[in-house]
């Protein structure tokens, strides 16, 4: 059954703080196959990092608590592993690249020592061999090996991120969790680091969960994309599904707020309003206060994740109405697909086509 | 009451005054609140000592070294004086000296520290080197030396303690001023054409204030420890003036048979220092939102 | 590293000179004529003149200071006691052993117990142990050392008879004085260790270490504690100074014949040369503690070390100074 490398089922994480319970992740499900890259996209505070930390079972407790759900890595439930199993699992099966390279390295140990430490924990090698391999890893990520005996404060931000990447890849993990690996870096370094990560990923044949809020990065690196909002997956599908067959108003909003070179627009259309406070989520669909299409139904009932195309899921009440479906009909033609959302005319023909599409599915 | 402002997307933005914010955070810290209540009670005891004390603290009687009873709830000392009354008056003396020396060290500290931080140069260097040297002499020993030169008495003790603790005070104020001086809002004030005086009083001092408040609160407790120590060894304040340390010093002679003379004043010191320390801790957490958990 | 230690030792010289200057200045402020004080009550005019000349009081104040420094540096001349008429240096040397023994034990106890409890409290935060320990630490840091000494003497020596009530002898004589000296410093070290550890445990690099699969014990000791050390060292340094500064009261309570007792006798007889001599010696110990603290900093933090060893990162020098200023 579990051909997936990683399978998250109905994960729910809450933080119990003095100011109330924060619902960071509300029942998300994901799969990642070997060698595949999944992009997890969303605004700050959408629960992306919490999801990644859950995969390592590293949620700080208290205040954090994984309420329910399971995370299966090669069929083993990470949440039920013993301490010893977890130590063996972290760093060797799954490794993580953290958001801020400035603070991710321990300031009092040399860079090579910090890389060698992972190797020593997970592979039966002597200290010297580990250091030797750590230096090789440094060379891999483009840092001269002799700089290995320096301390993190002697490196620039981009260099530190390379070190962090070297550390994550040192034991050739099957899955790499990259939490906004380029956000803290200069634009010129960003591209370099991304290219390098792509190359290394291929070399080590790792799967990757790439957390980002940058759709440009997603377009360059990912095979599949999950759009997260307020701890829920709003839309999930292949890169093409998301980019060319955008189904969810939130995803649309994300695209609209990126400047594009091709189109000559006077103003960008940012999503209005702010991310809801995760301790006081709005009733109904979490996105309804900001959604241009929201109606009574959106304010009262939560939408379910529905399949709008093969392997393409969307959590919106209006997928049946306003948003077209595009399941192929018997002849294999994509029926009823219309790019974008019914901005000007949410007319009946969309609805009609949508219903046709549904029928085709049956 | 915080003003509420509802934005279009439905979330609530709350607006607070800064003092209100601090107080709200402080209130949440139970230990600090306990400390504050104890401190207020102690201050009231000090102010109304003559009302609270059932006897004249200097009135001797033939009933010497009496154990606590309904008549003398803390017993009597070696001259038959009521220990409770003496302890109550001791609160007044201790708090008075502590505050006095706090004021002295604040005056020196603010004048030297703020100017050193603001003007810098050779002047700053000289002051800071003197502080370095003063800090090599343990505070208690410096207080002992100064006190032995100045002699006993309330003001002399306050001066001795103030001088012995002034170096860290100068350092702290200078460090804060330096840190704030380089921050952008001061640059901004400069850029908009404010004069030096205005910058010091409107931009820098209010920001120095919060570490100063915390430090002062802690210092009250520390001062009381030093006062009692000095009095205990025969400096500081001596009988017939009531002071916790000197009561204990007199009681040391009778340690084998009579416990109240040592126990009660000690508990008072413990309570006072505890109260001001936890209050200072609470204030620090409340004034520095970055540290709140 | 040696270079750094040597540099630091050289800085100590002006500091010690400054201490001498302050002590000398306070000496000059003493009301009354030192020559008269030295002679006692009955003396002739000639004896007075002779004494003044012998003490160098007829010279210029600046020359007097240099003579004083010369005396202290060349043959440890701290003057003659008004009370016993013996050289102060001799009196101090004969008593210093016992004070050192007590002081060093107190320092060891402070560091070991304080740090151990602090780490325990941080690792088991919000547990019963943590609450008990932090509460005790808050209470004991407010208790005057001499009071704790008196109380423990009443309870453990007089009531229970577990330990001798005073004097010096085997280890049983040492237990209470050492604990009483160390109690308040331990409390402060516990609190700082806990705060510092909690602060570090929330840092990103601790999460990195956990994500690498480092076992929890190593996360705590290898990654967290080593980083938490800097503020802990600061507090330990300050508290050891307090141990030195407060030791004399504890010595007096337990009638331990160390230099603390000498100081107290000197205070009671207004024996100024003895007071100054003792304070000078104790301040010297404080300077040593400060030196050790600074060396410990350099060992604990490569960022501080690299300022001295490599001299590469100039920008960090300011930062180091700031930390210094905070301490």
PDB file of C-alpha atoms in Angstrom, chain C residues 26-222:
ATOM      1  CA  UNK C  26      40.519  56.813  51.739  1.00  0.00           C
ATOM      2  CA  UNK C  27      43.421  56.458  54.169  1.00  0.00           C
ATOM      3  CA  UNK C  28      44.139  60.171  53.797  1.00  0.00           C
ATOM      4  CA  UNK C  29      40.505  61.013  54.544  1.00  0.00           C
ATOM      5  CA  UNK C  30      40.576  59.390  57.960  1.00  0.00           C
ATOM      6  CA  UNK C  31      39.924  62.037  60.587  1.00  0.00           C
ATOM      7  CA  UNK C  32      42.780  62.472  63.066  1.00  0.00           C
ATOM      8  CA  UNK C  33      46.536  62.308  62.779  1.00  0.00           C
ATOM      9  CA  UNK C  34      47.871  58.870  61.860  1.00  0.00           C
ATOM     10  CA  UNK C  35      51.050  59.477  63.829  1.00  0.00           C
ATOM     11  CA  UNK C  36      49.049  60.123  66.969  1.00  0.00           C
ATOM     12  CA  UNK C  37      46.885  57.107  66.306  1.00  0.00           C
ATOM     13  CA  UNK C  38      49.981  54.967  65.853  1.00  0.00           C
ATOM     14  CA  UNK C  39      51.525  56.118  69.073  1.00  0.00           C
ATOM     15  CA  UNK C  40      48.511  55.569  71.260  1.00  0.00           C
ATOM     16  CA  UNK C  41      47.654  57.873  74.123  1.00  0.00           C
ATOM     17  CA  UNK C  42      50.926  58.839  75.869  1.00  0.00           C
ATOM     18  CA  UNK C  43      53.804  60.271  73.855  1.00  0.00           C
ATOM     19  CA  UNK C  44      56.287  63.129  73.876  1.00  0.00           C
ATOM     20  CA  UNK C  45      56.582  65.784  71.197  1.00  0.00           C
ATOM     21  CA  UNK C  46      59.929  64.318  70.047  1.00  0.00           C
ATOM     22  CA  UNK C  47      58.464  60.848  69.764  1.00  0.00           C
ATOM     23  CA  UNK C  48      55.608  62.347  67.739  1.00  0.00           C
ATOM     24  CA  UNK C  49      58.005  64.157  65.356  1.00  0.00           C
ATOM     25  CA  UNK C  50      60.089  61.026  64.992  1.00  0.00           C
ATOM     26  CA  UNK C  51      57.006  58.961  64.237  1.00  0.00           C
ATOM     27  CA  UNK C  52      55.826  61.455  61.620  1.00  0.00           C
ATOM     28  CA  UNK C  53      59.195  61.320  59.905  1.00  0.00           C
ATOM     29  CA  UNK C  54      59.287  57.533  60.113  1.00  0.00           C
ATOM     30  CA  UNK C  55      55.817  57.262  58.589  1.00  0.00           C
ATOM     31  CA  UNK C  56      56.792  59.771  55.917  1.00  0.00           C
ATOM     32  CA  UNK C  57      53.959  62.112  56.825  1.00  0.00           C
ATOM     33  CA  UNK C  58      56.160  65.194  56.467  1.00  0.00           C
ATOM     34  CA  UNK C  59      56.533  64.559  52.748  1.00  0.00           C
ATOM     35  CA  UNK C  60      54.403  65.634  49.829  1.00  0.00           C
ATOM     36  CA  UNK C  61      51.226  63.552  49.356  1.00  0.00           C
ATOM     37  CA  UNK C  62      52.263  62.377  45.876  1.00  0.00           C
ATOM     38  CA  UNK C  63      55.618  61.199  47.178  1.00  0.00           C
ATOM     39  CA  UNK C  64      53.829  59.516  50.056  1.00  0.00           C
ATOM     40  CA  UNK C  65      51.697  57.616  47.554  1.00  0.00           C
ATOM     41  CA  UNK C  66      54.727  56.466  45.553  1.00  0.00           C
ATOM     42  CA  UNK C  67      56.467  55.408  48.738  1.00  0.00           C
ATOM     43  CA  UNK C  68      53.345  53.475  49.697  1.00  0.00           C
ATOM     44  CA  UNK C  69      53.215  51.738  46.328  1.00  0.00           C
ATOM     45  CA  UNK C  70      56.939  51.015  46.460  1.00  0.00           C
ATOM     46  CA  UNK C  71      56.532  49.542  49.907  1.00  0.00           C
ATOM     47  CA  UNK C  72      53.653  47.308  48.857  1.00  0.00           C
ATOM     48  CA  UNK C  73      55.285  46.155  45.630  1.00  0.00           C
ATOM     49  CA  UNK C  74      58.871  45.586  46.785  1.00  0.00           C
ATOM     50  CA  UNK C  75      58.432  44.009  50.176  1.00  0.00           C
ATOM     51  CA  UNK C  76      54.679  43.683  50.704  1.00  0.00           C
ATOM     52  CA  UNK C  77      54.734  46.452  53.280  1.00  0.00           C
ATOM     53  CA  UNK C  78      51.173  47.188  54.334  1.00  0.00           C
ATOM     54  CA  UNK C  79      52.073  49.300  57.310  1.00  0.00           C
ATOM     55  CA  UNK C  80      52.084  48.593  61.008  1.00  0.00           C
ATOM     56  CA  UNK C  81      48.971  47.727  62.943  1.00  0.00           C
ATOM     57  CA  UNK C  82      47.911  50.439  65.396  1.00  0.00           C
ATOM     58  CA  UNK C  83      46.517  47.758  67.592  1.00  0.00           C
ATOM     59  CA  UNK C  84      49.175  45.049  67.809  1.00  0.00           C
ATOM     60  CA  UNK C  85      52.129  47.170  66.603  1.00  0.00           C
ATOM     61  CA  UNK C  86      53.088  44.324  64.279  1.00  0.00           C
ATOM     62  CA  UNK C  87      53.427  44.541  60.502  1.00  0.00           C
ATOM     63  CA  UNK C  88      50.022  44.041  58.852  1.00  0.00           C
ATOM     64  CA  UNK C  89      51.525  41.872  56.107  1.00  0.00           C
ATOM     65  CA  UNK C  90      52.686  39.320  58.628  1.00  0.00           C
ATOM     66  CA  UNK C  91      49.307  39.239  60.311  1.00  0.00           C
ATOM     67  CA  UNK C  92      47.622  38.687  56.979  1.00  0.00           C
ATOM     68  CA  UNK C  93      50.047  36.011  55.789  1.00  0.00           C
ATOM     69  CA  UNK C  94      49.600  33.972  58.947  1.00  0.00           C
ATOM     70  CA  UNK C  95      45.830  33.882  58.441  1.00  0.00           C
ATOM     71  CA  UNK C  96      45.459  33.803  54.699  1.00  0.00           C
ATOM     72  CA  UNK C  97      45.639  30.014  54.329  1.00  0.00           C
ATOM     73  CA  UNK C  98      42.431  29.337  56.130  1.00  0.00           C
ATOM     74  CA  UNK C  99      40.542  32.068  54.250  1.00  0.00           C
ATOM     75  CA  UNK C 100      41.825  30.780  50.928  1.00  0.00           C
ATOM     76  CA  UNK C 101      40.781  27.244  51.794  1.00  0.00           C
ATOM     77  CA  UNK C 102      37.279  28.365  52.702  1.00  0.00           C
ATOM     78  CA  UNK C 103      37.056  30.676  49.697  1.00  0.00           C
ATOM     79  CA  UNK C 104      38.177  28.095  47.166  1.00  0.00           C
ATOM     80  CA  UNK C 105      35.789  25.492  48.543  1.00  0.00           C
ATOM     81  CA  UNK C 106      32.948  28.003  48.437  1.00  0.00           C
ATOM     82  CA  UNK C 107      33.778  28.824  44.828  1.00  0.00           C
ATOM     83  CA  UNK C 108      33.840  25.166  43.846  1.00  0.00           C
ATOM     84  CA  UNK C 109      30.556  24.485  45.632  1.00  0.00           C
ATOM     85  CA  UNK C 110      28.965  27.564  44.044  1.00  0.00           C
ATOM     86  CA  UNK C 111      29.962  26.582  40.527  1.00  0.00           C
ATOM     87  CA  UNK C 112      29.244  22.873  40.732  1.00  0.00           C
ATOM     88  CA  UNK C 113      25.954  22.974  42.619  1.00  0.00           C
ATOM     89  CA  UNK C 114      24.718  26.175  41.000  1.00  0.00           C
ATOM     90  CA  UNK C 115      25.311  25.038  37.441  1.00  0.00           C
ATOM     91  CA  UNK C 116      24.045  21.500  38.054  1.00  0.00           C
ATOM     92  CA  UNK C 117      20.764  22.642  39.596  1.00  0.00           C
ATOM     93  CA  UNK C 118      20.366  25.341  36.955  1.00  0.00           C
ATOM     94  CA  UNK C 119      20.682  22.849  34.107  1.00  0.00           C
ATOM     95  CA  UNK C 120      18.333  20.420  35.816  1.00  0.00           C
ATOM     96  CA  UNK C 121      15.778  23.196  36.274  1.00  0.00           C
ATOM     97  CA  UNK C 122      16.035  24.261  32.646  1.00  0.00           C
ATOM     98  CA  UNK C 123      15.803  20.757  31.234  1.00  0.00           C
ATOM     99  CA  UNK C 124      12.825  19.883  33.424  1.00  0.00           C
ATOM    100  CA  UNK C 125      11.209  23.257  33.100  1.00  0.00           C
ATOM    101  CA  UNK C 126       7.761  23.704  34.661  1.00  0.00           C
ATOM    102  CA  UNK C 127       8.166  20.429  36.582  1.00  0.00           C
ATOM    103  CA  UNK C 128       7.913  20.112  40.362  1.00  0.00           C
ATOM    104  CA  UNK C 129      11.701  20.052  40.701  1.00  0.00           C
ATOM    105  CA  UNK C 130      11.953  23.221  38.656  1.00  0.00           C
ATOM    106  CA  UNK C 131       9.376  25.055  40.756  1.00  0.00           C
ATOM    107  CA  UNK C 132      10.944  23.955  44.035  1.00  0.00           C
ATOM    108  CA  UNK C 133      14.451  24.857  42.898  1.00  0.00           C
ATOM    109  CA  UNK C 134      13.580  28.250  41.441  1.00  0.00           C
ATOM    110  CA  UNK C 135      11.514  29.160  44.476  1.00  0.00           C
ATOM    111  CA  UNK C 136      14.331  28.187  46.814  1.00  0.00           C
ATOM    112  CA  UNK C 137      16.777  30.114  44.649  1.00  0.00           C
ATOM    113  CA  UNK C 138      14.648  33.264  44.797  1.00  0.00           C
ATOM    114  CA  UNK C 139      14.281  32.990  48.557  1.00  0.00           C
ATOM    115  CA  UNK C 140      17.924  32.239  49.296  1.00  0.00           C
ATOM    116  CA  UNK C 141      19.205  34.978  47.039  1.00  0.00           C
ATOM    117  CA  UNK C 142      17.313  37.368  49.315  1.00  0.00           C
ATOM    118  CA  UNK C 143      18.726  35.986  52.557  1.00  0.00           C
ATOM    119  CA  UNK C 144      21.700  37.741  54.137  1.00  0.00           C
ATOM    120  CA  UNK C 145      24.594  35.289  54.448  1.00  0.00           C
ATOM    121  CA  UNK C 146      25.335  36.077  58.061  1.00  0.00           C
ATOM    122  CA  UNK C 147      21.719  35.476  59.028  1.00  0.00           C
ATOM    123  CA  UNK C 148      21.701  32.105  57.301  1.00  0.00           C
ATOM    124  CA  UNK C 149      24.946  31.392  59.158  1.00  0.00           C
ATOM    125  CA  UNK C 150      23.414  32.320  62.512  1.00  0.00           C
ATOM    126  CA  UNK C 151      20.247  30.353  61.843  1.00  0.00           C
ATOM    127  CA  UNK C 152      22.046  27.241  60.644  1.00  0.00           C
ATOM    128  CA  UNK C 153      24.324  27.510  63.636  1.00  0.00           C
ATOM    129  CA  UNK C 154      21.309  27.592  65.952  1.00  0.00           C
ATOM    130  CA  UNK C 155      19.691  24.640  64.212  1.00  0.00           C
ATOM    131  CA  UNK C 156      22.528  22.372  63.110  1.00  0.00           C
ATOM    132  CA  UNK C 157      25.159  23.095  65.741  1.00  0.00           C
ATOM    133  CA  UNK C 158      23.304  24.025  68.905  1.00  0.00           C
ATOM    134  CA  UNK C 159      20.033  22.113  68.506  1.00  0.00           C
ATOM    135  CA  UNK C 160      20.998  19.075  66.493  1.00  0.00           C
ATOM    136  CA  UNK C 161      24.709  19.036  67.244  1.00  0.00           C
ATOM    137  CA  UNK C 162      25.650  17.793  63.774  1.00  0.00           C
ATOM    138  CA  UNK C 163      28.487  20.247  63.282  1.00  0.00           C
ATOM    139  CA  UNK C 164      30.826  22.127  65.620  1.00  0.00           C
ATOM    140  CA  UNK C 165      29.666  25.684  66.248  1.00  0.00           C
ATOM    141  CA  UNK C 166      32.932  27.407  65.468  1.00  0.00           C
ATOM    142  CA  UNK C 167      36.680  27.332  65.139  1.00  0.00           C
ATOM    143  CA  UNK C 168      38.688  25.349  62.648  1.00  0.00           C
ATOM    144  CA  UNK C 169      39.627  21.715  62.385  1.00  0.00           C
ATOM    145  CA  UNK C 170      38.557  18.881  60.128  1.00  0.00           C
ATOM    146  CA  UNK C 171      36.003  18.951  57.340  1.00  0.00           C
ATOM    147  CA  UNK C 172      33.098  19.141  59.772  1.00  0.00           C
ATOM    148  CA  UNK C 173      34.205  22.639  60.699  1.00  0.00           C
ATOM    149  CA  UNK C 174      34.135  23.623  57.060  1.00  0.00           C
ATOM    150  CA  UNK C 175      30.699  22.390  55.970  1.00  0.00           C
ATOM    151  CA  UNK C 176      28.493  25.132  57.387  1.00  0.00           C
ATOM    152  CA  UNK C 177      30.752  28.120  56.664  1.00  0.00           C
ATOM    153  CA  UNK C 178      31.251  26.984  53.073  1.00  0.00           C
ATOM    154  CA  UNK C 179      27.542  26.379  52.539  1.00  0.00           C
ATOM    155  CA  UNK C 180      26.575  29.689  54.128  1.00  0.00           C
ATOM    156  CA  UNK C 181      29.080  31.566  52.007  1.00  0.00           C
ATOM    157  CA  UNK C 182      27.934  29.794  48.870  1.00  0.00           C
ATOM    158  CA  UNK C 183      24.180  29.812  49.412  1.00  0.00           C
ATOM    159  CA  UNK C 184      23.267  33.161  47.952  1.00  0.00           C
ATOM    160  CA  UNK C 185      25.812  32.904  45.096  1.00  0.00           C
ATOM    161  CA  UNK C 186      24.463  29.424  44.295  1.00  0.00           C
ATOM    162  CA  UNK C 187      20.945  30.840  44.081  1.00  0.00           C
ATOM    163  CA  UNK C 188      21.985  33.474  41.588  1.00  0.00           C
ATOM    164  CA  UNK C 189      24.023  31.025  39.535  1.00  0.00           C
ATOM    165  CA  UNK C 190      21.035  28.650  39.456  1.00  0.00           C
ATOM    166  CA  UNK C 191      18.751  31.384  38.199  1.00  0.00           C
ATOM    167  CA  UNK C 192      21.159  32.608  35.555  1.00  0.00           C
ATOM    168  CA  UNK C 193      21.993  29.090  34.379  1.00  0.00           C
ATOM    169  CA  UNK C 194      18.316  28.296  34.034  1.00  0.00           C
ATOM    170  CA  UNK C 195      17.479  31.503  32.166  1.00  0.00           C
ATOM    171  CA  UNK C 196      20.479  31.211  29.914  1.00  0.00           C
ATOM    172  CA  UNK C 197      19.843  27.553  29.141  1.00  0.00           C
ATOM    173  CA  UNK C 198      16.182  28.183  28.349  1.00  0.00           C
ATOM    174  CA  UNK C 199      17.217  31.036  26.121  1.00  0.00           C
ATOM    175  CA  UNK C 200      19.694  28.886  24.233  1.00  0.00           C
ATOM    176  CA  UNK C 201      17.389  25.880  24.006  1.00  0.00           C
ATOM    177  CA  UNK C 202      14.986  28.018  21.970  1.00  0.00           C
ATOM    178  CA  UNK C 203      17.684  28.961  19.485  1.00  0.00           C
ATOM    179  CA  UNK C 204      17.575  27.718  15.930  1.00  0.00           C
ATOM    180  CA  UNK C 205      20.865  25.871  16.147  1.00  0.00           C
ATOM    181  CA  UNK C 206      19.494  23.656  18.906  1.00  0.00           C
ATOM    182  CA  UNK C 207      16.670  22.724  16.561  1.00  0.00           C
ATOM    183  CA  UNK C 208      19.296  22.060  13.897  1.00  0.00           C
ATOM    184  CA  UNK C 209      21.129  19.764  16.285  1.00  0.00           C
ATOM    185  CA  UNK C 210      17.932  17.883  17.089  1.00  0.00           C
ATOM    186  CA  UNK C 211      17.092  17.624  13.398  1.00  0.00           C
ATOM    187  CA  UNK C 212      20.519  16.090  12.839  1.00  0.00           C
ATOM    188  CA  UNK C 213      19.557  13.283  15.187  1.00  0.00           C
ATOM    189  CA  UNK C 214      21.809  14.306  18.053  1.00  0.00           C
ATOM    190  CA  UNK C 215      20.723  12.504  21.220  1.00  0.00           C
ATOM    191  CA  UNK C 216      18.972  14.694  23.783  1.00  0.00           C
ATOM    192  CA  UNK C 217      21.776  14.420  26.345  1.00  0.00           C
ATOM    193  CA  UNK C 218      24.292  15.704  23.811  1.00  0.00           C
ATOM    194  CA  UNK C 219      21.919  18.429  22.676  1.00  0.00           C
ATOM    195  CA  UNK C 220      21.834  19.676  26.241  1.00  0.00           C
ATOM    196  CA  UNK C 221      25.499  19.390  27.125  1.00  0.00           C
ATOM    197  CA  UNK C 222      27.361  19.734  23.844  1.00  0.00           C
TER     198      UNK C 222
END
